Amino acid sequence: GKKKSSKQRFLEREVRRLDLLLDVLITLSNNPPACQARKKEALLAAAPAVDEAANARLEKEKAEEAQIITQVCTELGVQLHEIEADGHCMYSAIADQLHLLGLSRDASYHNTRHAAATYLSENADAFMPFVASIHGEDMAGATDDGMMTPAGYAEYCKRVAQSGDWGGEIEIQALAKYYRVPIHVIQHGPPHIISHTPVDEGSGPLTAEQAKQAGDKVVRISYHRRMYGLGEVSVLSARPDNVMLKPANQHYNSLRPGAAAAAAATAQS
């Protein structure tokens, strides 16, 4: 068979874990306290051993990511504004920025999801070759052979608009073009800053100085792979009619102007 990605393997393990948890909950609900205690002990005994070395490595990566993103934010004169981690975080972060720039009436992720889906649907020739699966990049089907079909692409666009699937590079580029505004993503990297422009030229890595020269009419968001956890795939909703997927704990936040930058902008207006 086809080789499965680490994301797919993790997702399969997560589904099995949820099935086991459901079985345990049903069993516990049908058994007296003494039986429940024995089953709890058995579950604890069967739990996998903690990998201290792996945990230490992840904690180190988490600290490094936080340090780098904080440093870049300081250089750019922006501060992190927390966005809810609900599967819509990328869309919400960009919506927050668009609202601050006066490009959107409110900061709702519904607006940015609809905008991304609209642009992707109307520009299928430009985007369809880069969409790996109907759930987006790094998700189930991303390693399958062959091109995305028109029917599959239509389903992907529908999910962008209506589901809680995580958004990534493709959707960010679509939003930059739809709203005609550059979107800068600050991350651990390297590179530490990635620009997505509304035109074909100019996208790619930036230095902090280049990012500052872009001016104030820029959407700035931060991408966190380790700060909020391990960065695997999670199931946000297991409803059969609407499974919602995201790389677990990968997250986007909005980067608002810092206090000094905001005060200067107000004084100039």
Coordinates of C-alpha atoms in Angstrom, one line a residue:
G1 CA 0.0 0.0 0.0
K2 CA 0.9 3.7 -0.1
K3 CA 3.2 5.0 2.6
K4 CA 1.5 6.9 5.3
S5 CA 2.8 10.2 6.6
S6 CA 3.5 10.7 10.3
K7 CA 0.4 12.9 10.5
Q8 CA -1.8 10.1 9.2
R9 CA -0.2 7.5 11.5
F10 CA -0.7 9.8 14.5
L11 CA -4.3 10.4 13.5
E12 CA -5.0 6.7 13.3
R13 CA -3.5 6.3 16.8
E14 CA -5.6 9.2 18.1
V15 CA -8.8 7.6 16.8
R16 CA -7.9 4.2 18.4
R17 CA -7.2 6.1 21.7
L18 CA -10.5 7.8 21.6
D19 CA -12.3 4.5 20.9
L20 CA -10.5 3.0 23.9
L21 CA -11.5 5.9 26.1
L22 CA -15.1 5.6 25.0
D23 CA -15.1 1.9 25.8
V24 CA -13.6 2.6 29.2
L25 CA -16.2 5.3 30.0
I26 CA -19.1 2.9 29.0
T27 CA -17.6 0.1 31.1
L28 CA -17.1 2.4 34.2
S29 CA -20.7 3.6 33.9
N30 CA -21.9 0.0 34.1
N31 CA -19.7 -1.2 37.0
P32 CA -19.6 -0.6 40.8
P33 CA -16.8 1.6 42.4
A34 CA -14.6 -1.4 43.3
C35 CA -14.5 -2.6 39.7
Q36 CA -13.9 1.0 38.5
A37 CA -10.9 1.3 40.8
R38 CA -9.4 -2.0 39.5
K39 CA -9.9 -0.9 35.9
K40 CA -8.3 2.5 36.6
E41 CA -5.2 0.7 38.1
A42 CA -5.1 -1.5 35.0
L43 CA -5.2 1.5 32.7
L44 CA -2.5 3.3 34.6
A45 CA -0.3 0.2 34.4
A46 CA -0.8 -0.1 30.7
A47 CA 0.0 3.5 30.0
P48 CA 3.2 4.1 28.0
A49 CA 6.3 5.2 29.8
V50 CA 7.2 8.8 29.8
D51 CA 10.0 9.7 27.4
E52 CA 11.9 12.2 29.5
A53 CA 14.5 12.9 26.8
A54 CA 11.9 13.6 24.2
N55 CA 10.0 15.9 26.6
A56 CA 13.2 17.8 27.5
R57 CA 13.9 18.3 23.8
L58 CA 10.4 19.5 23.1
E59 CA 10.6 21.9 26.1
K60 CA 13.9 23.3 24.7
E61 CA 12.3 23.8 21.3
K62 CA 9.3 25.5 22.9
A63 CA 11.5 27.9 24.8
E64 CA 13.6 28.7 21.7
E65 CA 10.4 29.4 19.6
A66 CA 9.0 31.7 22.2
Q67 CA 12.4 33.6 22.5
I68 CA 12.7 34.0 18.7
I69 CA 9.1 35.1 18.1
T70 CA 9.3 37.6 21.0
Q71 CA 12.6 39.0 19.7
V72 CA 11.2 39.5 16.2
C73 CA 8.0 41.1 17.6
T74 CA 10.2 43.6 19.6
E75 CA 12.2 44.5 16.5
L76 CA 8.9 45.1 14.6
G77 CA 7.3 47.1 17.4
V78 CA 4.3 44.7 17.7
Q79 CA 2.9 42.6 20.5
L80 CA 1.2 39.2 20.5
H81 CA -2.6 39.2 20.8
E82 CA -3.9 35.8 21.8
I83 CA -6.4 34.1 19.5
E84 CA -8.6 31.3 20.6
A85 CA -7.3 27.8 19.7
D86 CA -10.4 26.4 18.1
G87 CA -9.3 25.4 14.6
H88 CA -10.2 28.8 13.2
C89 CA -7.1 30.5 14.7
M90 CA -5.4 31.5 11.4
Y91 CA -8.6 32.9 10.0
S92 CA -9.3 34.7 13.3
A93 CA -5.8 36.1 13.5
I94 CA -6.0 37.6 10.0
A95 CA -9.5 38.8 10.6
D96 CA -8.3 40.7 13.7
Q97 CA -5.6 42.3 11.6
L98 CA -7.9 43.2 8.8
H99 CA -10.3 44.9 11.2
L100 CA -7.4 46.9 12.7
L101 CA -6.4 48.0 9.2
G102 CA -10.0 49.0 8.4
L103 CA -10.3 46.3 5.7
S104 CA -13.1 44.4 7.4
R105 CA -16.2 45.5 9.4
D106 CA -15.5 43.0 12.2
A107 CA -12.9 40.5 13.3
S108 CA -15.0 37.4 12.6
Y109 CA -13.3 34.3 11.1
H110 CA -16.5 33.7 9.1
N111 CA -15.5 36.6 6.9
T112 CA -12.0 35.4 6.2
R113 CA -13.1 31.7 5.7
H114 CA -15.6 32.9 3.1
A115 CA -13.1 35.2 1.4
A116 CA -10.4 32.4 1.2
A117 CA -12.9 29.9 -0.2
T118 CA -14.2 32.4 -2.7
Y119 CA -10.8 33.3 -4.0
L120 CA -9.7 29.6 -4.1
S121 CA -12.8 28.6 -5.9
E122 CA -12.5 31.3 -8.5
N123 CA -8.8 30.7 -9.1
A124 CA -8.7 26.9 -9.2
D125 CA -6.1 26.7 -12.0
A126 CA -3.6 28.6 -9.8
F127 CA -4.2 26.7 -6.6
M128 CA -5.5 23.2 -7.3
P129 CA -2.1 21.8 -8.2
F130 CA -0.8 22.7 -4.8
V131 CA -3.7 21.3 -2.7
A132 CA -2.7 17.9 -1.4
S133 CA -6.0 16.7 0.0
I134 CA -9.5 18.0 0.7
H135 CA -8.4 18.6 4.3
G136 CA -5.5 20.7 3.2
E137 CA -1.7 20.3 3.7
D138 CA -0.3 17.7 6.1
M139 CA -3.6 15.9 6.4
A140 CA -5.1 12.6 5.4
G141 CA -4.5 11.9 1.7
A142 CA -1.7 14.4 1.4
T143 CA 0.8 11.6 0.4
D144 CA -1.5 10.0 -2.1
D145 CA -0.4 9.7 -5.7
G146 CA -2.0 11.8 -8.4
M147 CA -3.5 15.3 -8.7
M148 CA -6.4 16.7 -6.9
T149 CA -9.6 16.2 -8.9
P150 CA -12.0 19.1 -9.6
A151 CA -14.6 17.4 -7.4
G152 CA -12.1 17.0 -4.6
Y153 CA -11.0 20.6 -5.0
A154 CA -14.6 21.8 -4.8
E155 CA -15.0 19.8 -1.6
Y156 CA -11.8 21.3 -0.2
C157 CA -13.1 24.9 -1.0
K158 CA -16.4 24.0 0.8
R159 CA -14.5 22.8 3.9
V160 CA -12.4 26.0 3.9
A161 CA -15.7 28.0 4.1
Q162 CA -17.7 25.8 6.4
S163 CA -15.6 23.5 8.5
G164 CA -13.1 24.0 11.4
D165 CA -10.2 22.6 9.4
W166 CA -6.9 24.3 10.1
G167 CA -5.7 26.9 7.6
G168 CA -2.1 27.2 6.2
E169 CA 0.1 28.6 3.5
I170 CA -2.3 28.2 0.6
E171 CA -5.2 29.9 2.4
I172 CA -2.9 32.7 3.6
Q173 CA -1.8 33.4 0.0
A174 CA -5.4 33.4 -1.1
L175 CA -6.4 35.9 1.6
A176 CA -3.4 38.2 0.7
K177 CA -4.7 38.3 -2.9
Y178 CA -8.4 38.6 -2.0
Y179 CA -7.8 41.6 0.4
R180 CA -4.9 42.9 -1.7
V181 CA -2.7 43.3 1.4
P182 CA 0.7 41.7 2.3
I183 CA 0.5 39.1 5.1
H184 CA 3.7 38.6 7.1
V185 CA 4.0 35.4 9.2
I186 CA 6.5 35.6 12.1
Q187 CA 7.8 32.1 13.1
H188 CA 10.6 30.2 14.7
G189 CA 12.1 29.5 11.2
P190 CA 14.5 30.1 9.8
P191 CA 13.4 32.2 8.1
H192 CA 11.8 34.1 10.9
I193 CA 9.5 36.2 8.6
I194 CA 7.6 35.0 5.6
S195 CA 5.8 37.5 3.3
H196 CA 2.7 36.6 1.2
T197 CA 2.0 39.4 -1.2
P198 CA -1.1 40.1 -3.3
V199 CA 1.0 40.1 -6.5
D200 CA 3.2 37.4 -7.9
E201 CA 6.5 39.1 -7.0
G202 CA 7.7 39.8 -3.5
S203 CA 6.6 36.7 -1.6
G204 CA 9.2 34.9 0.4
P205 CA 11.6 35.4 3.4
L206 CA 12.2 38.9 4.8
T207 CA 14.6 40.4 7.3
A208 CA 13.1 42.4 10.2
E209 CA 14.4 45.6 8.5
Q210 CA 12.7 44.7 5.2
A211 CA 9.4 43.9 7.1
K212 CA 9.5 47.3 8.8
Q213 CA 10.0 49.0 5.4
A214 CA 6.8 47.5 4.2
G215 CA 4.9 50.1 6.3
D216 CA 1.8 49.8 8.4
K217 CA -0.6 48.5 5.8
V218 CA 0.5 44.9 6.5
V219 CA -1.2 42.0 8.2
R220 CA 1.1 40.5 10.7
I221 CA 0.5 37.2 12.4
S222 CA 2.6 34.7 14.3
Y223 CA 2.9 31.0 13.7
H224 CA 3.6 28.7 16.7
R225 CA 4.5 25.1 16.2
R226 CA 5.8 24.2 19.6
M227 CA 4.7 27.0 22.0
Y228 CA 1.3 25.4 22.5
G229 CA 2.3 21.8 22.5
L230 CA 3.8 19.0 20.3
G231 CA 2.5 19.8 16.9
E232 CA 0.7 16.7 15.8
V233 CA -2.7 16.1 14.3
S234 CA -5.8 16.3 16.5
V235 CA -9.5 15.8 15.9
L236 CA -11.5 18.8 17.0
S237 CA -14.9 17.2 16.3
A238 CA -15.6 13.6 15.7
R239 CA -19.1 14.1 14.3
P240 CA -19.3 11.8 11.3
D241 CA -20.8 14.5 9.1
N242 CA -18.2 17.1 9.9
V243 CA -14.8 15.8 11.1
M244 CA -12.7 18.9 12.0
L245 CA -9.0 18.5 11.7
K246 CA -6.0 20.6 12.7
P247 CA -2.3 19.9 13.5
A248 CA -2.7 19.7 17.3
N249 CA -1.3 22.7 19.1
Q250 CA 0.0 24.4 16.0
H251 CA -1.4 27.9 16.3
Y252 CA -1.6 31.4 14.9
N253 CA -1.9 34.7 16.9
S254 CA -2.5 38.3 15.8
L255 CA 0.4 40.8 16.1
R256 CA -1.0 44.2 17.1
P257 CA 1.0 47.4 17.2
G258 CA 2.9 47.8 20.5
A259 CA 1.9 50.6 22.9
A260 CA 4.6 52.9 21.6
A261 CA 3.8 52.2 17.9
A262 CA 0.1 52.7 18.5
A263 CA 0.7 56.0 20.3
A264 CA 2.9 57.3 17.4
A265 CA 0.3 56.3 14.8
T266 CA -2.5 58.1 16.8
A267 CA -0.4 61.2 17.0
Q268 CA 0.2 61.3 13.3
S269 CA -3.5 60.8 12.4

